[in-house]
Amino acid sequence: MYRKIVCALDIGRSQKGERLLRRAAALVDDGGEIIVVHVVENVPSYLADLPQAVVTDAIRDSQENFENLCHRMAIPAIVTIRTGRPATAILAIADERKADLIIVGSHIPDFSNYFLGATADRIVRHAKCSVLVERG
């Protein structure tokens, strides 16, 4: 169905990540590519002045965790870790890789983002390809 799928995962939600990764594996064409993406958000300096080592460790740990997840599930995927704003980074990767589908999870919304989570909402509004939003 899809040649290149960007699958955006959150390290804090492992069960949802497994569901999203299984969905990507079911939808990717034979010979297609799954790109697992996780974004380590920057902490504004007015909130905390984190040493660079903390960010570097978070990137390394995320890379290892997602590579292990893909290996454990026997799903071949390229793991990409970025820093910055999640929606912006996910959209950039989808553009760079010429993805034809983005799979993203969404949480139960509050009043500020009633229909979708804030990240999922931004991705749906700005993506140049199809987007599958997994609720729950």
PDB file of N, CA, C and O in Angstrom, residues 40-115:
ATOM      1  N   VAL A  40      13.245  14.372  20.569  1.00  0.00           N
ATOM      2  CA  VAL A  40      13.583  14.812  21.912  1.00  0.00           C
ATOM      3  C   VAL A  40      13.343  16.321  21.929  1.00  0.00           C
ATOM      4  O   VAL A  40      14.007  17.055  21.194  1.00  0.00           O
ATOM      5  N   GLU A  41      12.368  16.720  22.725  1.00  0.00           N
ATOM      6  CA  GLU A  41      12.013  18.139  22.744  1.00  0.00           C
ATOM      7  C   GLU A  41      13.074  18.960  23.464  1.00  0.00           C
ATOM      8  O   GLU A  41      13.621  18.536  24.481  1.00  0.00           O
ATOM      9  N   ASN A  42      13.333  20.128  22.908  1.00  0.00           N
ATOM     10  CA  ASN A  42      14.229  21.068  23.568  1.00  0.00           C
ATOM     11  C   ASN A  42      13.508  21.677  24.760  1.00  0.00           C
ATOM     12  O   ASN A  42      12.328  22.014  24.667  1.00  0.00           O
ATOM     13  N   VAL A  43      14.218  21.817  25.875  1.00  0.00           N
ATOM     14  CA  VAL A  43      13.658  22.485  27.045  1.00  0.00           C
ATOM     15  C   VAL A  43      14.079  23.948  26.964  1.00  0.00           C
ATOM     16  O   VAL A  43      15.275  24.243  26.854  1.00  0.00           O
ATOM     17  N   PRO A  44      13.090  24.875  26.980  1.00  0.00           N
ATOM     18  CA  PRO A  44      13.456  26.288  26.904  1.00  0.00           C
ATOM     19  C   PRO A  44      14.413  26.671  28.038  1.00  0.00           C
ATOM     20  O   PRO A  44      14.260  26.213  29.173  1.00  0.00           O
ATOM     21  N   SER A  45      15.389  27.498  27.721  1.00  0.00           N
ATOM     22  CA  SER A  45      16.407  27.863  28.708  1.00  0.00           C
ATOM     23  C   SER A  45      15.829  28.624  29.897  1.00  0.00           C
ATOM     24  O   SER A  45      16.399  28.596  30.980  1.00  0.00           O
ATOM     25  N   TYR A  46      14.675  29.266  29.709  1.00  0.00           N
ATOM     26  CA  TYR A  46      14.080  29.974  30.848  1.00  0.00           C
ATOM     27  C   TYR A  46      13.449  29.002  31.844  1.00  0.00           C
ATOM     28  O   TYR A  46      13.182  29.358  32.981  1.00  0.00           O
ATOM     29  N   LEU A  47      13.233  27.754  31.451  1.00  0.00           N
ATOM     30  CA  LEU A  47      12.717  26.744  32.382  1.00  0.00           C
ATOM     31  C   LEU A  47      13.850  25.996  33.075  1.00  0.00           C
ATOM     32  O   LEU A  47      13.778  25.708  34.259  1.00  0.00           O
ATOM     33  N   ALA A  48      14.860  25.646  32.304  1.00  0.00           N
ATOM     34  CA  ALA A  48      15.996  24.907  32.865  1.00  0.00           C
ATOM     35  C   ALA A  48      17.166  25.020  31.904  1.00  0.00           C
ATOM     36  O   ALA A  48      16.986  24.981  30.695  1.00  0.00           O
ATOM     37  N   ASP A  49      18.327  25.140  32.458  1.00  0.00           N
ATOM     38  CA  ASP A  49      19.535  25.185  31.646  1.00  0.00           C
ATOM     39  C   ASP A  49      20.207  23.815  31.746  1.00  0.00           C
ATOM     40  O   ASP A  49      21.036  23.571  32.613  1.00  0.00           O
ATOM     41  N   LEU A  50      19.787  22.912  30.845  1.00  0.00           N
ATOM     42  CA  LEU A  50      20.282  21.544  30.885  1.00  0.00           C
ATOM     43  C   LEU A  50      21.653  21.447  30.239  1.00  0.00           C
ATOM     44  O   LEU A  50      21.899  22.037  29.191  1.00  0.00           O
ATOM     45  N   PRO A  51      22.531  20.670  30.846  1.00  0.00           N
ATOM     46  CA  PRO A  51      23.820  20.421  30.197  1.00  0.00           C
ATOM     47  C   PRO A  51      23.608  19.648  28.891  1.00  0.00           C
ATOM     48  O   PRO A  51      22.676  18.846  28.781  1.00  0.00           O
ATOM     49  N   GLN A  52      24.460  19.879  27.913  1.00  0.00           N
ATOM     50  CA  GLN A  52      24.343  19.198  26.623  1.00  0.00           C
ATOM     51  C   GLN A  52      24.397  17.684  26.786  1.00  0.00           C
ATOM     52  O   GLN A  52      23.782  16.950  26.023  1.00  0.00           O
ATOM     53  N   ALA A  53      25.088  17.208  27.806  1.00  0.00           N
ATOM     54  CA  ALA A  53      25.192  15.764  28.037  1.00  0.00           C
ATOM     55  C   ALA A  53      23.824  15.131  28.280  1.00  0.00           C
ATOM     56  O   ALA A  53      23.588  13.987  27.892  1.00  0.00           O
ATOM     57  N   VAL A  54      22.908  15.858  28.902  1.00  0.00           N
ATOM     58  CA  VAL A  54      21.571  15.328  29.164  1.00  0.00           C
ATOM     59  C   VAL A  54      20.840  15.085  27.846  1.00  0.00           C
ATOM     60  O   VAL A  54      20.220  14.045  27.639  1.00  0.00           O
ATOM     61  N   VAL A  55      20.933  16.035  26.933  1.00  0.00           N
ATOM     62  CA  VAL A  55      20.294  15.898  25.627  1.00  0.00           C
ATOM     63  C   VAL A  55      20.960  14.781  24.832  1.00  0.00           C
ATOM     64  O   VAL A  55      20.287  13.940  24.229  1.00  0.00           O
ATOM     65  N   THR A  56      22.274  14.734  24.836  1.00  0.00           N
ATOM     66  CA  THR A  56      23.018  13.690  24.129  1.00  0.00           C
ATOM     67  C   THR A  56      22.645  12.306  24.655  1.00  0.00           C
ATOM     68  O   THR A  56      22.431  11.373  23.872  1.00  0.00           O
ATOM     69  N   ASP A  57      22.544  12.177  25.976  1.00  0.00           N
ATOM     70  CA  ASP A  57      22.141  10.898  26.577  1.00  0.00           C
ATOM     71  C   ASP A  57      20.721  10.523  26.179  1.00  0.00           C
ATOM     72  O   ASP A  57      20.444   9.350  25.905  1.00  0.00           O
ATOM     73  N   ALA A  58      19.817  11.488  26.143  1.00  0.00           N
ATOM     74  CA  ALA A  58      18.427  11.223  25.756  1.00  0.00           C
ATOM     75  C   ALA A  58      18.354  10.737  24.307  1.00  0.00           C
ATOM     76  O   ALA A  58      17.593   9.814  23.992  1.00  0.00           O
ATOM     77  N   ILE A  59      19.143  11.332  23.447  1.00  0.00           N
ATOM     78  CA  ILE A  59      19.177  10.915  22.037  1.00  0.00           C
ATOM     79  C   ILE A  59      19.723   9.489  21.924  1.00  0.00           C
ATOM     80  O   ILE A  59      19.133   8.641  21.258  1.00  0.00           O
ATOM     81  N   ARG A  60      20.829   9.215  22.602  1.00  0.00           N
ATOM     82  CA  ARG A  60      21.435   7.882  22.553  1.00  0.00           C
ATOM     83  C   ARG A  60      20.481   6.820  23.126  1.00  0.00           C
ATOM     84  O   ARG A  60      20.278   5.762  22.516  1.00  0.00           O
ATOM     85  N   ASP A  61      19.873   7.115  24.263  1.00  0.00           N
ATOM     86  CA  ASP A  61      18.939   6.166  24.882  1.00  0.00           C
ATOM     87  C   ASP A  61      17.730   5.911  23.988  1.00  0.00           C
ATOM     88  O   ASP A  61      17.276   4.769  23.857  1.00  0.00           O
ATOM     89  N   SER A  62      17.208   6.955  23.376  1.00  0.00           N
ATOM     90  CA  SER A  62      16.058   6.809  22.478  1.00  0.00           C
ATOM     91  C   SER A  62      16.428   5.939  21.282  1.00  0.00           C
ATOM     92  O   SER A  62      15.672   5.045  20.893  1.00  0.00           O
ATOM     93  N   GLN A  63      17.584   6.195  20.698  1.00  0.00           N
ATOM     94  CA  GLN A  63      18.050   5.406  19.551  1.00  0.00           C
ATOM     95  C   GLN A  63      18.128   3.927  19.928  1.00  0.00           C
ATOM     96  O   GLN A  63      17.604   3.071  19.216  1.00  0.00           O
ATOM     97  N   GLU A  64      18.756   3.631  21.054  1.00  0.00           N
ATOM     98  CA  GLU A  64      18.898   2.245  21.500  1.00  0.00           C
ATOM     99  C   GLU A  64      17.535   1.605  21.778  1.00  0.00           C
ATOM    100  O   GLU A  64      17.290   0.466  21.373  1.00  0.00           O
ATOM    101  N   ASN A  65      16.663   2.325  22.482  1.00  0.00           N
ATOM    102  CA  ASN A  65      15.347   1.778  22.833  1.00  0.00           C
ATOM    103  C   ASN A  65      14.529   1.441  21.589  1.00  0.00           C
ATOM    104  O   ASN A  65      13.903   0.381  21.522  1.00  0.00           O
ATOM    105  N   PHE A  66      14.513   2.336  20.606  1.00  0.00           N
ATOM    106  CA  PHE A  66      13.701   2.088  19.418  1.00  0.00           C
ATOM    107  C   PHE A  66      14.332   1.031  18.506  1.00  0.00           C
ATOM    108  O   PHE A  66      13.615   0.257  17.883  1.00  0.00           O
ATOM    109  N   GLU A  67      15.649   0.987  18.433  1.00  0.00           N
ATOM    110  CA  GLU A  67      16.285  -0.090  17.673  1.00  0.00           C
ATOM    111  C   GLU A  67      15.977  -1.439  18.318  1.00  0.00           C
ATOM    112  O   GLU A  67      15.680  -2.409  17.614  1.00  0.00           O
ATOM    113  N   ASN A  68      16.018  -1.506  19.652  1.00  0.00           N
ATOM    114  CA  ASN A  68      15.684  -2.746  20.366  1.00  0.00           C
ATOM    115  C   ASN A  68      14.223  -3.127  20.150  1.00  0.00           C
ATOM    116  O   ASN A  68      13.907  -4.304  19.974  1.00  0.00           O
ATOM    117  N   LEU A  69      13.333  -2.147  20.169  1.00  0.00           N
ATOM    118  CA  LEU A  69      11.913  -2.413  19.935  1.00  0.00           C
ATOM    119  C   LEU A  69      11.697  -3.015  18.550  1.00  0.00           C
ATOM    120  O   LEU A  69      11.015  -4.035  18.404  1.00  0.00           O
ATOM    121  N   CYS A  70      12.286  -2.419  17.540  1.00  0.00           N
ATOM    122  CA  CYS A  70      12.145  -2.928  16.169  1.00  0.00           C
ATOM    123  C   CYS A  70      12.719  -4.337  16.063  1.00  0.00           C
ATOM    124  O   CYS A  70      12.120  -5.221  15.441  1.00  0.00           O
ATOM    125  N   HIS A  71      13.874  -4.555  16.677  1.00  0.00           N
ATOM    126  CA  HIS A  71      14.502  -5.880  16.645  1.00  0.00           C
ATOM    127  C   HIS A  71      13.620  -6.907  17.352  1.00  0.00           C
ATOM    128  O   HIS A  71      13.396  -8.000  16.832  1.00  0.00           O
ATOM    129  N   ARG A  72      13.129  -6.554  18.540  1.00  0.00           N
ATOM    130  CA  ARG A  72      12.283  -7.466  19.307  1.00  0.00           C
ATOM    131  C   ARG A  72      11.008  -7.827  18.551  1.00  0.00           C
ATOM    132  O   ARG A  72      10.535  -8.955  18.598  1.00  0.00           O
ATOM    133  N   MET A  73      10.451  -6.867  17.811  1.00  0.00           N
ATOM    134  CA  MET A  73       9.224  -7.107  17.060  1.00  0.00           C
ATOM    135  C   MET A  73       9.510  -7.679  15.666  1.00  0.00           C
ATOM    136  O   MET A  73       8.575  -7.951  14.921  1.00  0.00           O
ATOM    137  N   ALA A  74      10.786  -7.828  15.315  1.00  0.00           N
ATOM    138  CA  ALA A  74      11.204  -8.339  14.007  1.00  0.00           C
ATOM    139  C   ALA A  74      10.636  -7.498  12.866  1.00  0.00           C
ATOM    140  O   ALA A  74      10.167  -8.008  11.858  1.00  0.00           O
ATOM    141  N   ILE A  75      10.682  -6.170  13.063  1.00  0.00           N
ATOM    142  CA  ILE A  75      10.221  -5.240  12.035  1.00  0.00           C
ATOM    143  C   ILE A  75      11.422  -4.411  11.596  1.00  0.00           C
ATOM    144  O   ILE A  75      11.952  -3.621  12.383  1.00  0.00           O
ATOM    145  N   PRO A  76      11.872  -4.601  10.354  1.00  0.00           N
ATOM    146  CA  PRO A  76      13.010  -3.807   9.888  1.00  0.00           C
ATOM    147  C   PRO A  76      12.588  -2.344   9.715  1.00  0.00           C
ATOM    148  O   PRO A  76      11.592  -2.048   9.065  1.00  0.00           O
ATOM    149  N   ALA A  77      13.330  -1.468  10.340  1.00  0.00           N
ATOM    150  CA  ALA A  77      13.010  -0.040  10.264  1.00  0.00           C
ATOM    151  C   ALA A  77      14.283   0.773  10.437  1.00  0.00           C
ATOM    152  O   ALA A  77      15.254   0.318  11.040  1.00  0.00           O
ATOM    153  N   ILE A  78      14.245   1.966   9.909  1.00  0.00           N
ATOM    154  CA  ILE A  78      15.315   2.938  10.102  1.00  0.00           C
ATOM    155  C   ILE A  78      14.883   3.805  11.277  1.00  0.00           C
ATOM    156  O   ILE A  78      13.774   4.357  11.265  1.00  0.00           O
ATOM    157  N   VAL A  79      15.718   3.910  12.299  1.00  0.00           N
ATOM    158  CA  VAL A  79      15.389   4.707  13.477  1.00  0.00           C
ATOM    159  C   VAL A  79      16.080   6.053  13.363  1.00  0.00           C
ATOM    160  O   VAL A  79      17.297   6.115  13.159  1.00  0.00           O
ATOM    161  N   THR A  80      15.292   7.109  13.484  1.00  0.00           N
ATOM    162  CA  THR A  80      15.810   8.473  13.387  1.00  0.00           C
ATOM    163  C   THR A  80      15.379   9.253  14.621  1.00  0.00           C
ATOM    164  O   THR A  80      14.195   9.313  14.931  1.00  0.00           O
ATOM    165  N   ILE A  81      16.345   9.840  15.294  1.00  0.00           N
ATOM    166  CA  ILE A  81      16.057  10.656  16.474  1.00  0.00           C
ATOM    167  C   ILE A  81      16.432  12.093  16.136  1.00  0.00           C
ATOM    168  O   ILE A  81      17.506  12.358  15.606  1.00  0.00           O
ATOM    169  N   ARG A  82      15.518  12.996  16.431  1.00  0.00           N
ATOM    170  CA  ARG A  82      15.762  14.427  16.198  1.00  0.00           C
ATOM    171  C   ARG A  82      15.512  15.192  17.491  1.00  0.00           C
ATOM    172  O   ARG A  82      14.900  14.679  18.417  1.00  0.00           O
ATOM    173  N   THR A  83      15.937  16.427  17.507  1.00  0.00           N
ATOM    174  CA  THR A  83      15.605  17.329  18.611  1.00  0.00           C
ATOM    175  C   THR A  83      14.791  18.474  18.044  1.00  0.00           C
ATOM    176  O   THR A  83      14.861  18.773  16.848  1.00  0.00           O
ATOM    177  N   GLY A  84      13.996  19.089  18.907  1.00  0.00           N
ATOM    178  CA  GLY A  84      13.198  20.233  18.480  1.00  0.00           C
ATOM    179  C   GLY A  84      11.731  20.043  18.788  1.00  0.00           C
ATOM    180  O   GLY A  84      11.361  19.311  19.702  1.00  0.00           O
ATOM    181  N   ARG A  85      10.907  20.704  17.996  1.00  0.00           N
ATOM    182  CA  ARG A  85       9.458  20.602  18.151  1.00  0.00           C
ATOM    183  C   ARG A  85       8.989  19.356  17.406  1.00  0.00           C
ATOM    184  O   ARG A  85       9.315  19.182  16.225  1.00  0.00           O
ATOM    185  N   PRO A  86       8.228  18.482  18.060  1.00  0.00           N
ATOM    186  CA  PRO A  86       7.859  17.212  17.446  1.00  0.00           C
ATOM    187  C   PRO A  86       7.190  17.328  16.083  1.00  0.00           C
ATOM    188  O   PRO A  86       7.623  16.683  15.132  1.00  0.00           O
ATOM    189  N   ALA A  87       6.148  18.121  15.955  1.00  0.00           N
ATOM    190  CA  ALA A  87       5.437  18.195  14.678  1.00  0.00           C
ATOM    191  C   ALA A  87       6.358  18.691  13.569  1.00  0.00           C
ATOM    192  O   ALA A  87       6.374  18.133  12.465  1.00  0.00           O
ATOM    193  N   THR A  88       7.132  19.713  13.844  1.00  0.00           N
ATOM    194  CA  THR A  88       8.042  20.279  12.850  1.00  0.00           C
ATOM    195  C   THR A  88       9.072  19.245  12.401  1.00  0.00           C
ATOM    196  O   THR A  88       9.324  19.079  11.202  1.00  0.00           O
ATOM    197  N   ALA A  89       9.653  18.529  13.358  1.00  0.00           N
ATOM    198  CA  ALA A  89      10.671  17.528  13.022  1.00  0.00           C
ATOM    199  C   ALA A  89      10.070  16.352  12.247  1.00  0.00           C
ATOM    200  O   ALA A  89      10.665  15.874  11.282  1.00  0.00           O
ATOM    201  N   ILE A  90       8.897  15.892  12.650  1.00  0.00           N
ATOM    202  CA  ILE A  90       8.257  14.764  11.969  1.00  0.00           C
ATOM    203  C   ILE A  90       7.908  15.141  10.534  1.00  0.00           C
ATOM    204  O   ILE A  90       8.144  14.373   9.598  1.00  0.00           O
ATOM    205  N   LEU A  91       7.365  16.331  10.336  1.00  0.00           N
ATOM    206  CA  LEU A  91       7.037  16.791   8.985  1.00  0.00           C
ATOM    207  C   LEU A  91       8.297  16.941   8.129  1.00  0.00           C
ATOM    208  O   LEU A  91       8.296  16.601   6.945  1.00  0.00           O
ATOM    209  N   ALA A  92       9.381  17.423   8.721  1.00  0.00           N
ATOM    210  CA  ALA A  92      10.635  17.584   7.983  1.00  0.00           C
ATOM    211  C   ALA A  92      11.171  16.229   7.529  1.00  0.00           C
ATOM    212  O   ALA A  92      11.606  16.075   6.381  1.00  0.00           O
ATOM    213  N   ILE A  93      11.126  15.238   8.406  1.00  0.00           N
ATOM    214  CA  ILE A  93      11.607  13.909   8.040  1.00  0.00           C
ATOM    215  C   ILE A  93      10.739  13.320   6.932  1.00  0.00           C
ATOM    216  O   ILE A  93      11.240  12.715   5.983  1.00  0.00           O
ATOM    217  N   ALA A  94       9.426  13.489   7.050  1.00  0.00           N
ATOM    218  CA  ALA A  94       8.515  12.978   6.010  1.00  0.00           C
ATOM    219  C   ALA A  94       8.843  13.612   4.659  1.00  0.00           C
ATOM    220  O   ALA A  94       8.847  12.922   3.631  1.00  0.00           O
ATOM    221  N   ASP A  95       9.135  14.907   4.649  1.00  0.00           N
ATOM    222  CA  ASP A  95       9.507  15.583   3.401  1.00  0.00           C
ATOM    223  C   ASP A  95      10.853  15.083   2.882  1.00  0.00           C
ATOM    224  O   ASP A  95      10.994  14.777   1.695  1.00  0.00           O
ATOM    225  N   GLU A  96      11.854  15.012   3.772  1.00  0.00           N
ATOM    226  CA  GLU A  96      13.190  14.564   3.375  1.00  0.00           C
ATOM    227  C   GLU A  96      13.163  13.158   2.779  1.00  0.00           C
ATOM    228  O   GLU A  96      13.848  12.884   1.794  1.00  0.00           O
ATOM    229  N   ARG A  97      12.398  12.284   3.395  1.00  0.00           N
ATOM    230  CA  ARG A  97      12.359  10.880   2.970  1.00  0.00           C
ATOM    231  C   ARG A  97      11.309  10.609   1.899  1.00  0.00           C
ATOM    232  O   ARG A  97      11.161   9.493   1.438  1.00  0.00           O
ATOM    233  N   LYS A  98      10.552  11.660   1.530  1.00  0.00           N
ATOM    234  CA  LYS A  98       9.484  11.539   0.528  1.00  0.00           C
ATOM    235  C   LYS A  98       8.484  10.441   0.929  1.00  0.00           C
ATOM    236  O   LYS A  98       8.111   9.583   0.138  1.00  0.00           O
ATOM    237  N   ALA A  99       8.061  10.525   2.193  1.00  0.00           N
ATOM    238  CA  ALA A  99       7.112   9.552   2.734  1.00  0.00           C
ATOM    239  C   ALA A  99       5.749   9.711   2.074  1.00  0.00           C
ATOM    240  O   ALA A  99       5.355  10.820   1.690  1.00  0.00           O
ATOM    241  N   ASP A 100       5.041   8.602   1.931  1.00  0.00           N
ATOM    242  CA  ASP A 100       3.674   8.687   1.420  1.00  0.00           C
ATOM    243  C   ASP A 100       2.652   8.413   2.522  1.00  0.00           C
ATOM    244  O   ASP A 100       1.455   8.466   2.273  1.00  0.00           O
ATOM    245  N   LEU A 101       3.123   8.180   3.764  1.00  0.00           N
ATOM    246  CA  LEU A 101       2.230   8.043   4.917  1.00  0.00           C
ATOM    247  C   LEU A 101       2.994   8.387   6.186  1.00  0.00           C
ATOM    248  O   LEU A 101       4.151   7.990   6.345  1.00  0.00           O
ATOM    249  N   ILE A 102       2.323   9.115   7.063  1.00  0.00           N
ATOM    250  CA  ILE A 102       2.824   9.360   8.413  1.00  0.00           C
ATOM    251  C   ILE A 102       1.831   8.693   9.356  1.00  0.00           C
ATOM    252  O   ILE A 102       0.617   8.895   9.231  1.00  0.00           O
ATOM    253  N   ILE A 103       2.343   7.906  10.292  1.00  0.00           N
ATOM    254  CA  ILE A 103       1.499   7.312  11.328  1.00  0.00           C
ATOM    255  C   ILE A 103       1.894   7.975  12.644  1.00  0.00           C
ATOM    256  O   ILE A 103       3.069   8.006  13.010  1.00  0.00           O
ATOM    257  N   VAL A 104       0.897   8.522  13.333  1.00  0.00           N
ATOM    258  CA  VAL A 104       1.149   9.243  14.582  1.00  0.00           C
ATOM    259  C   VAL A 104       0.057   8.895  15.583  1.00  0.00           C
ATOM    260  O   VAL A 104      -1.082   8.632  15.205  1.00  0.00           O
ATOM    261  N   GLY A 105       0.416   8.863  16.844  1.00  0.00           N
ATOM    262  CA  GLY A 105      -0.557   8.616  17.899  1.00  0.00           C
ATOM    263  C   GLY A 105      -1.156   9.929  18.386  1.00  0.00           C
ATOM    264  O   GLY A 105      -0.587  10.997  18.209  1.00  0.00           O
ATOM    265  N   SER A 106      -2.324   9.801  18.980  1.00  0.00           N
ATOM    266  CA  SER A 106      -2.975  10.968  19.555  1.00  0.00           C
ATOM    267  C   SER A 106      -3.531  10.588  20.915  1.00  0.00           C
ATOM    268  O   SER A 106      -4.062   9.494  21.098  1.00  0.00           O
ATOM    269  N   HIS A 107      -3.412  11.505  21.852  1.00  0.00           N
ATOM    270  CA  HIS A 107      -3.921  11.256  23.196  1.00  0.00           C
ATOM    271  C   HIS A 107      -5.348  11.785  23.320  1.00  0.00           C
ATOM    272  O   HIS A 107      -5.873  12.397  22.393  1.00  0.00           O
ATOM    273  N   ILE A 108      -5.962  11.550  24.464  1.00  0.00           N
ATOM    274  CA  ILE A 108      -7.285  12.106  24.719  1.00  0.00           C
ATOM    275  C   ILE A 108      -7.116  13.614  24.839  1.00  0.00           C
ATOM    276  O   ILE A 108      -6.364  14.098  25.679  1.00  0.00           O
ATOM    277  N   PRO A 109      -7.799  14.372  23.992  1.00  0.00           N
ATOM    278  CA  PRO A 109      -7.566  15.813  23.954  1.00  0.00           C
ATOM    279  C   PRO A 109      -8.215  16.565  25.117  1.00  0.00           C
ATOM    280  O   PRO A 109      -9.154  16.083  25.737  1.00  0.00           O
ATOM    281  N   ASP A 110      -7.687  17.765  25.365  1.00  0.00           N
ATOM    282  CA  ASP A 110      -8.337  18.672  26.303  1.00  0.00           C
ATOM    283  C   ASP A 110      -8.947  19.801  25.482  1.00  0.00           C
ATOM    284  O   ASP A 110      -9.008  19.735  24.258  1.00  0.00           O
ATOM    285  N   PHE A 111      -9.419  20.838  26.124  1.00  0.00           N
ATOM    286  CA  PHE A 111     -10.103  21.907  25.397  1.00  0.00           C
ATOM    287  C   PHE A 111      -9.195  22.662  24.431  1.00  0.00           C
ATOM    288  O   PHE A 111      -9.655  23.177  23.424  1.00  0.00           O
ATOM    289  N   SER A 112      -7.905  22.715  24.715  1.00  0.00           N
ATOM    290  CA  SER A 112      -7.014  23.468  23.835  1.00  0.00           C
ATOM    291  C   SER A 112      -6.776  22.761  22.502  1.00  0.00           C
ATOM    292  O   SER A 112      -6.389  23.387  21.532  1.00  0.00           O
ATOM    293  N   ASN A 113      -6.993  21.456  22.476  1.00  0.00           N
ATOM    294  CA  ASN A 113      -6.815  20.715  21.225  1.00  0.00           C
ATOM    295  C   ASN A 113      -7.865  19.610  21.190  1.00  0.00           C
ATOM    296  O   ASN A 113      -7.546  18.449  21.259  1.00  0.00           O
ATOM    297  N   TYR A 114      -9.103  19.996  21.073  1.00  0.00           N
ATOM    298  CA  TYR A 114     -10.225  19.104  21.310  1.00  0.00           C
ATOM    299  C   TYR A 114     -10.271  17.887  20.396  1.00  0.00           C
ATOM    300  O   TYR A 114     -10.523  16.787  20.835  1.00  0.00           O
ATOM    301  N   PHE A 115     -10.034  18.020  19.120  1.00  0.00           N
ATOM    302  CA  PHE A 115     -10.226  16.893  18.219  1.00  0.00           C
ATOM    303  C   PHE A 115      -9.030  15.958  18.152  1.00  0.00           C
ATOM    304  O   PHE A 115      -9.180  14.752  18.045  1.00  0.00           O
TER     305      PHE A 115
END
